[in-house]
Amino acid sequence: TMRLQAPQFQALFTPGLRSVAELFEKKNYELRIAGGAVRDLLSGVTPQDIDFATTATPAEMKEMFTAAGVRLINNKGEKHGTITARLHEQNFEITTLRIDVVTDGRHAEVEFTTDWHKDAERRDLTVNSMFLGLDGTLYDFFNGYEDLKNKKIRFVGNAAERIQEDYLRILRYFRFYGRIAEKSGDHEPNTLQAIKENAKGLAGISGERIWVELKKILLGNHVNHLVQLMYELDIAQYIGLPLDGNLEEFARVTKNIQNLSPKPMTVLTSLFKGKDDVTNLDLRLKISKEEKNLGLFLVKHRQELTKASGSEPLRAYQDFLMDVSVLQIGSKINSFL
């Protein structure tokens, strides 16, 4: 059994977490760190958000926290098993272990369980399916730690089944590939096959959820490889990308932006050939007004920049920059590169 004692892990033990741990221990409910935070800690990274999993039901948690005089906030997650408690100026999001009973590719009906293996089984990727006890013990049912060390991104169990539970997992696969994998093209053939066969399912996912994932993919590693793959696997058409995207220009731009910090929209616009492509993206993904304006500006003026001539070749760019605060100028300039 592996036991983590890294400084990032020790640093999590704030007065708030110590109090939470004490309450659960007193009632003999198991409490572990779950999902992404475990992956981050094993990678030597301090997690931004920490999710906890427990054998206690939401009702048992509410009773326990209320009896201890702990404030509970935001009861929206309760029907999915999540209780948020506030102790020592810190929020703790704790979710009961669960099994997906019915899934429709977007939402799941859940049933609570005390079986850690069953909960791990319903998670998307092996690197996200691990738990960490508060004593540092790693609980890893699907070789997630091995995959993390080898920089492999794999679905838990059967790829097609995991995707059909929530089609957004196709984009999550790409996002984590861009975050963890060392080189382009290191995919399991059956995973790519499962993605291709289920790509159409993305048509039923809301634009807002897709845009959140797509933005992260555009700012991660291997972005050129991953977007090319979206076209090869017939994903592009279901997520608002143009059918005849300019993949050559996209490859050129993604090469040029290394070590810069472009906006996701700047990167994506290099695929577009005209303003209709921006409009269609907006219709599908409900992008912000600022993102839409940036996309429209870039498709309108980039041709002019490449053949800039005349008395004031940069007039459009000067006007664009004058329109923003000094703090934003750096990111606006990156948009022209």
Tab-separated table of C-alpha atoms in Angstrom, residues 22-249:
chain	number	residue	atom	x	y	z
A	22	GLU	CA	-12.700	14.654	13.836
A	23	LEU	CA	-16.474	14.785	13.346
A	24	PHE	CA	-16.440	11.950	10.777
A	25	GLU	CA	-14.104	9.841	12.897
A	26	LYS	CA	-16.316	10.222	15.966
A	27	LYS	CA	-19.287	8.867	13.984
A	28	ASN	CA	-17.233	6.111	12.276
A	29	TYR	CA	-17.976	7.481	8.791
A	30	GLU	CA	-15.126	7.086	6.320
A	31	LEU	CA	-13.860	10.269	4.680
A	32	ARG	CA	-11.356	10.427	1.813
A	33	ILE	CA	-10.082	12.968	-0.708
A	34	ALA	CA	-11.427	12.129	-4.180
A	35	GLY	CA	-10.801	12.645	-7.892
A	36	GLY	CA	-8.767	15.523	-9.295
A	37	ALA	CA	-7.199	16.579	-5.997
A	38	VAL	CA	-5.663	13.104	-5.607
A	39	ARG	CA	-4.273	13.282	-9.144
A	40	ASP	CA	-2.758	16.707	-8.418
A	41	LEU	CA	-1.214	15.639	-5.110
A	42	LEU	CA	0.371	12.571	-6.711
A	43	SER	CA	1.813	14.871	-9.400
A	44	GLY	CA	3.354	17.126	-6.737
A	45	VAL	CA	0.852	19.920	-7.416
A	46	THR	CA	-1.182	21.737	-4.756
A	47	PRO	CA	-4.853	21.199	-5.697
A	48	GLN	CA	-7.023	24.282	-6.255
A	49	ASP	CA	-10.232	22.490	-5.270
A	50	ILE	CA	-10.591	19.524	-2.977
A	51	ASP	CA	-13.556	17.178	-3.209
A	52	PHE	CA	-14.215	14.702	-0.433
A	53	ALA	CA	-16.092	11.406	-0.606
A	54	THR	CA	-17.710	9.605	2.299
A	55	THR	CA	-19.735	6.554	3.314
A	56	ALA	CA	-22.140	8.836	5.227
A	57	THR	CA	-25.439	9.676	3.502
A	58	PRO	CA	-26.464	13.332	3.025
A	59	ALA	CA	-29.048	12.945	5.822
A	60	GLU	CA	-26.409	11.543	8.199
A	61	MET	CA	-24.006	14.366	7.331
A	62	LYS	CA	-26.688	17.031	7.856
A	63	GLU	CA	-27.596	15.570	11.218
A	64	MET	CA	-23.944	15.339	12.287
A	65	PHE	CA	-23.042	18.873	11.180
A	66	THR	CA	-26.223	20.429	12.593
A	67	ALA	CA	-25.660	18.762	15.981
A	68	ALA	CA	-22.107	20.168	16.010
A	69	GLY	CA	-23.391	23.662	15.165
A	70	VAL	CA	-21.668	23.681	11.749
A	71	ARG	CA	-23.112	25.965	9.078
A	72	LEU	CA	-24.325	24.250	5.892
A	73	ILE	CA	-24.387	26.231	2.656
A	74	ASN	CA	-25.749	25.766	-0.863
A	75	ASN	CA	-28.087	22.765	-0.738
A	76	LYS	CA	-28.249	22.498	-4.574
A	77	GLY	CA	-26.019	19.423	-4.697
A	78	GLU	CA	-27.953	17.508	-2.077
A	79	LYS	CA	-29.990	15.303	-4.421
A	80	HIS	CA	-26.690	14.127	-5.979
A	81	GLY	CA	-25.340	13.449	-2.504
A	82	THR	CA	-23.226	16.569	-1.938
A	83	ILE	CA	-23.249	18.540	1.300
A	84	THR	CA	-21.194	21.734	1.669
A	85	ALA	CA	-20.139	22.613	5.214
A	86	ARG	CA	-18.342	25.781	6.305
A	87	LEU	CA	-15.789	25.545	9.119
A	88	HIS	CA	-13.042	28.020	10.037
A	89	GLU	CA	-13.766	30.251	7.025
A	90	GLN	CA	-13.361	27.294	4.655
A	91	ASN	CA	-15.932	25.394	2.569
A	92	PHE	CA	-15.849	21.592	2.473
A	93	GLU	CA	-17.738	19.856	-0.339
A	94	ILE	CA	-18.400	16.266	0.687
A	95	THR	CA	-20.240	13.746	-1.490
A	96	THR	CA	-21.723	10.400	-0.538
A	97	LEU	CA	-20.366	7.416	-2.494
A	98	ARG	CA	-22.796	6.591	-5.280
A	99	ILE	CA	-23.724	4.336	-8.160
A	100	ASP	CA	-25.278	5.618	-11.391
A	101	VAL	CA	-28.583	3.777	-11.731
A	102	VAL	CA	-29.856	5.408	-14.934
A	103	THR	CA	-27.875	7.634	-17.300
A	104	ASP	CA	-29.052	9.415	-20.443
A	105	GLY	CA	-25.727	10.681	-21.765
A	106	ARG	CA	-26.069	13.926	-19.826
A	107	HIS	CA	-27.528	13.366	-16.358
A	108	ALA	CA	-27.508	10.423	-14.004
A	109	GLU	CA	-29.915	9.132	-11.404
A	110	VAL	CA	-27.825	8.022	-8.469
A	111	GLU	CA	-28.133	5.595	-5.605
A	112	PHE	CA	-25.954	5.898	-2.503
A	113	THR	CA	-23.502	3.159	-1.556
A	114	THR	CA	-20.719	2.453	0.928
A	115	ASP	CA	-18.643	0.603	-1.683
A	116	TRP	CA	-15.574	2.648	-2.704
A	117	HIS	CA	-14.847	0.388	-5.692
A	118	LYS	CA	-18.335	0.943	-7.132
A	119	ASP	CA	-17.952	4.719	-6.844
A	120	ALA	CA	-14.542	4.623	-8.537
A	121	GLU	CA	-16.063	2.513	-11.307
A	122	ARG	CA	-18.485	5.277	-12.339
A	123	ARG	CA	-15.754	7.928	-12.740
A	124	ASP	CA	-14.481	8.912	-16.188
A	125	LEU	CA	-10.694	8.400	-16.387
A	126	THR	CA	-8.357	6.194	-14.376
A	127	VAL	CA	-6.279	9.217	-13.282
A	128	ASN	CA	-9.467	10.741	-11.802
A	129	SER	CA	-10.749	7.605	-10.080
A	130	MET	CA	-8.399	7.444	-7.070
A	131	PHE	CA	-9.068	8.203	-3.386
A	132	LEU	CA	-6.677	9.309	-0.680
A	133	GLY	CA	-7.270	8.551	2.986
A	134	LEU	CA	-6.527	11.334	5.448
A	135	ASP	CA	-3.626	9.209	6.702
A	136	GLY	CA	-2.114	9.393	3.180
A	137	THR	CA	-3.164	5.877	2.066
A	138	LEU	CA	-3.853	5.666	-1.670
A	139	TYR	CA	-6.907	3.685	-2.829
A	140	ASP	CA	-6.484	2.993	-6.529
A	141	PHE	CA	-8.813	0.412	-8.094
A	142	PHE	CA	-7.994	0.986	-11.780
A	143	ASN	CA	-4.214	1.586	-11.889
A	144	GLY	CA	-4.661	5.343	-12.087
A	145	TYR	CA	-1.340	6.041	-10.361
A	146	GLU	CA	0.490	3.819	-12.843
A	147	ASP	CA	-1.216	5.656	-15.732
A	148	LEU	CA	-0.343	9.012	-14.181
A	149	LYS	CA	3.337	8.046	-13.871
A	150	ASN	CA	3.334	6.753	-17.470
A	151	LYS	CA	1.375	9.834	-18.640
A	152	LYS	CA	-1.392	7.634	-20.078
A	153	ILE	CA	-5.004	8.757	-20.365
A	154	ARG	CA	-7.469	5.878	-20.243
A	155	PHE	CA	-11.154	5.535	-19.484
A	156	VAL	CA	-12.168	3.506	-16.446
A	157	GLY	CA	-13.217	0.070	-17.720
A	158	ASN	CA	-15.038	0.092	-21.062
A	159	ALA	CA	-14.512	3.390	-22.953
A	160	ALA	CA	-17.820	3.257	-24.867
A	161	GLU	CA	-19.808	2.647	-21.667
A	162	ARG	CA	-18.124	5.545	-19.844
A	163	ILE	CA	-18.767	7.874	-22.808
A	164	GLN	CA	-22.434	6.869	-23.126
A	165	GLU	CA	-22.959	7.776	-19.452
A	166	ASP	CA	-21.991	11.381	-20.286
A	167	TYR	CA	-20.903	12.325	-23.814
A	168	LEU	CA	-18.980	15.332	-22.509
A	169	ARG	CA	-16.376	12.789	-21.381
A	170	ILE	CA	-15.097	12.755	-24.974
A	171	LEU	CA	-13.898	16.334	-24.490
A	172	ARG	CA	-12.671	15.607	-20.974
A	173	TYR	CA	-10.522	12.845	-22.468
A	174	PHE	CA	-8.981	15.417	-24.833
A	175	ARG	CA	-8.528	17.972	-22.067
A	176	PHE	CA	-6.668	15.596	-19.772
A	177	TYR	CA	-4.653	14.266	-22.689
A	178	GLY	CA	-3.488	17.845	-23.312
A	179	ARG	CA	-2.660	18.233	-19.661
A	180	ILE	CA	-0.932	14.951	-18.850
A	181	ALA	CA	0.217	13.042	-21.973
A	182	GLU	CA	3.844	13.520	-22.964
A	183	LYS	CA	3.533	13.181	-26.724
A	184	SER	CA	0.921	13.500	-29.445
A	185	GLY	CA	-0.705	10.393	-30.838
A	186	ASP	CA	-0.277	8.124	-27.807
A	187	HIS	CA	-3.884	6.883	-27.756
A	188	GLU	CA	-5.277	3.378	-27.435
A	189	PRO	CA	-6.917	2.516	-30.805
A	190	ASN	CA	-10.058	1.144	-29.130
A	191	THR	CA	-10.472	4.434	-27.234
A	192	LEU	CA	-10.401	6.445	-30.472
A	193	GLN	CA	-12.845	3.983	-32.016
A	194	ALA	CA	-15.246	4.386	-29.074
A	195	ILE	CA	-14.988	8.183	-29.367
A	196	LYS	CA	-15.721	8.104	-33.100
A	197	GLU	CA	-18.712	5.799	-32.699
A	198	ASN	CA	-20.196	8.017	-29.984
A	199	ALA	CA	-19.252	11.484	-31.295
A	200	LYS	CA	-22.854	12.210	-32.287
A	201	GLY	CA	-23.831	12.120	-28.611
A	202	LEU	CA	-22.133	15.504	-28.190
A	203	ALA	CA	-25.004	17.035	-30.186
A	204	GLY	CA	-27.198	16.653	-27.095
A	205	ILE	CA	-24.778	18.357	-24.697
A	206	SER	CA	-25.323	22.033	-23.861
A	207	GLY	CA	-23.088	24.573	-25.584
A	208	GLU	CA	-22.007	26.080	-22.268
A	209	ARG	CA	-20.621	22.759	-20.991
A	210	ILE	CA	-18.818	22.136	-24.286
A	211	TRP	CA	-17.262	25.618	-24.349
A	212	VAL	CA	-15.863	25.200	-20.810
A	213	GLU	CA	-14.007	22.039	-21.909
A	214	LEU	CA	-13.016	23.342	-25.341
A	215	LYS	CA	-11.413	26.478	-23.882
A	216	LYS	CA	-9.224	24.344	-21.622
A	217	ILE	CA	-8.227	22.107	-24.549
A	218	LEU	CA	-7.240	25.181	-26.602
A	219	LEU	CA	-4.888	26.353	-23.858
A	220	GLY	CA	-3.355	22.925	-23.124
A	221	ASN	CA	-0.564	20.969	-24.797
A	222	HIS	CA	-0.914	19.034	-28.076
A	223	VAL	CA	-3.703	21.410	-29.149
A	224	ASN	CA	-2.991	21.091	-32.872
A	225	HIS	CA	-2.972	17.288	-32.648
A	226	LEU	CA	-6.191	17.223	-30.596
A	227	VAL	CA	-8.158	19.554	-32.876
A	228	GLN	CA	-7.022	17.626	-35.956
A	229	LEU	CA	-8.281	14.517	-34.153
A	230	MET	CA	-11.662	16.184	-33.576
A	231	TYR	CA	-12.017	16.415	-37.346
A	232	GLU	CA	-10.757	12.877	-37.984
A	233	LEU	CA	-13.173	11.426	-35.421
A	234	ASP	CA	-16.200	13.438	-36.671
A	235	ILE	CA	-16.517	15.468	-33.461
A	236	ALA	CA	-16.069	18.970	-34.929
A	237	GLN	CA	-19.529	19.237	-36.506
A	238	TYR	CA	-21.280	18.545	-33.192
A	239	ILE	CA	-19.438	21.193	-31.165
A	240	GLY	CA	-19.854	24.217	-33.409
A	241	LEU	CA	-16.611	24.001	-35.397
A	242	PRO	CA	-16.770	24.662	-39.159
A	243	LEU	CA	-16.971	21.539	-41.332
A	244	ASP	CA	-14.167	22.829	-43.544
A	245	GLY	CA	-11.967	24.318	-40.824
A	246	ASN	CA	-8.632	25.756	-41.952
A	247	LEU	CA	-6.426	23.121	-40.323
A	248	GLU	CA	-3.233	24.355	-42.011
A	249	GLU	CA	-3.653	27.851	-40.603
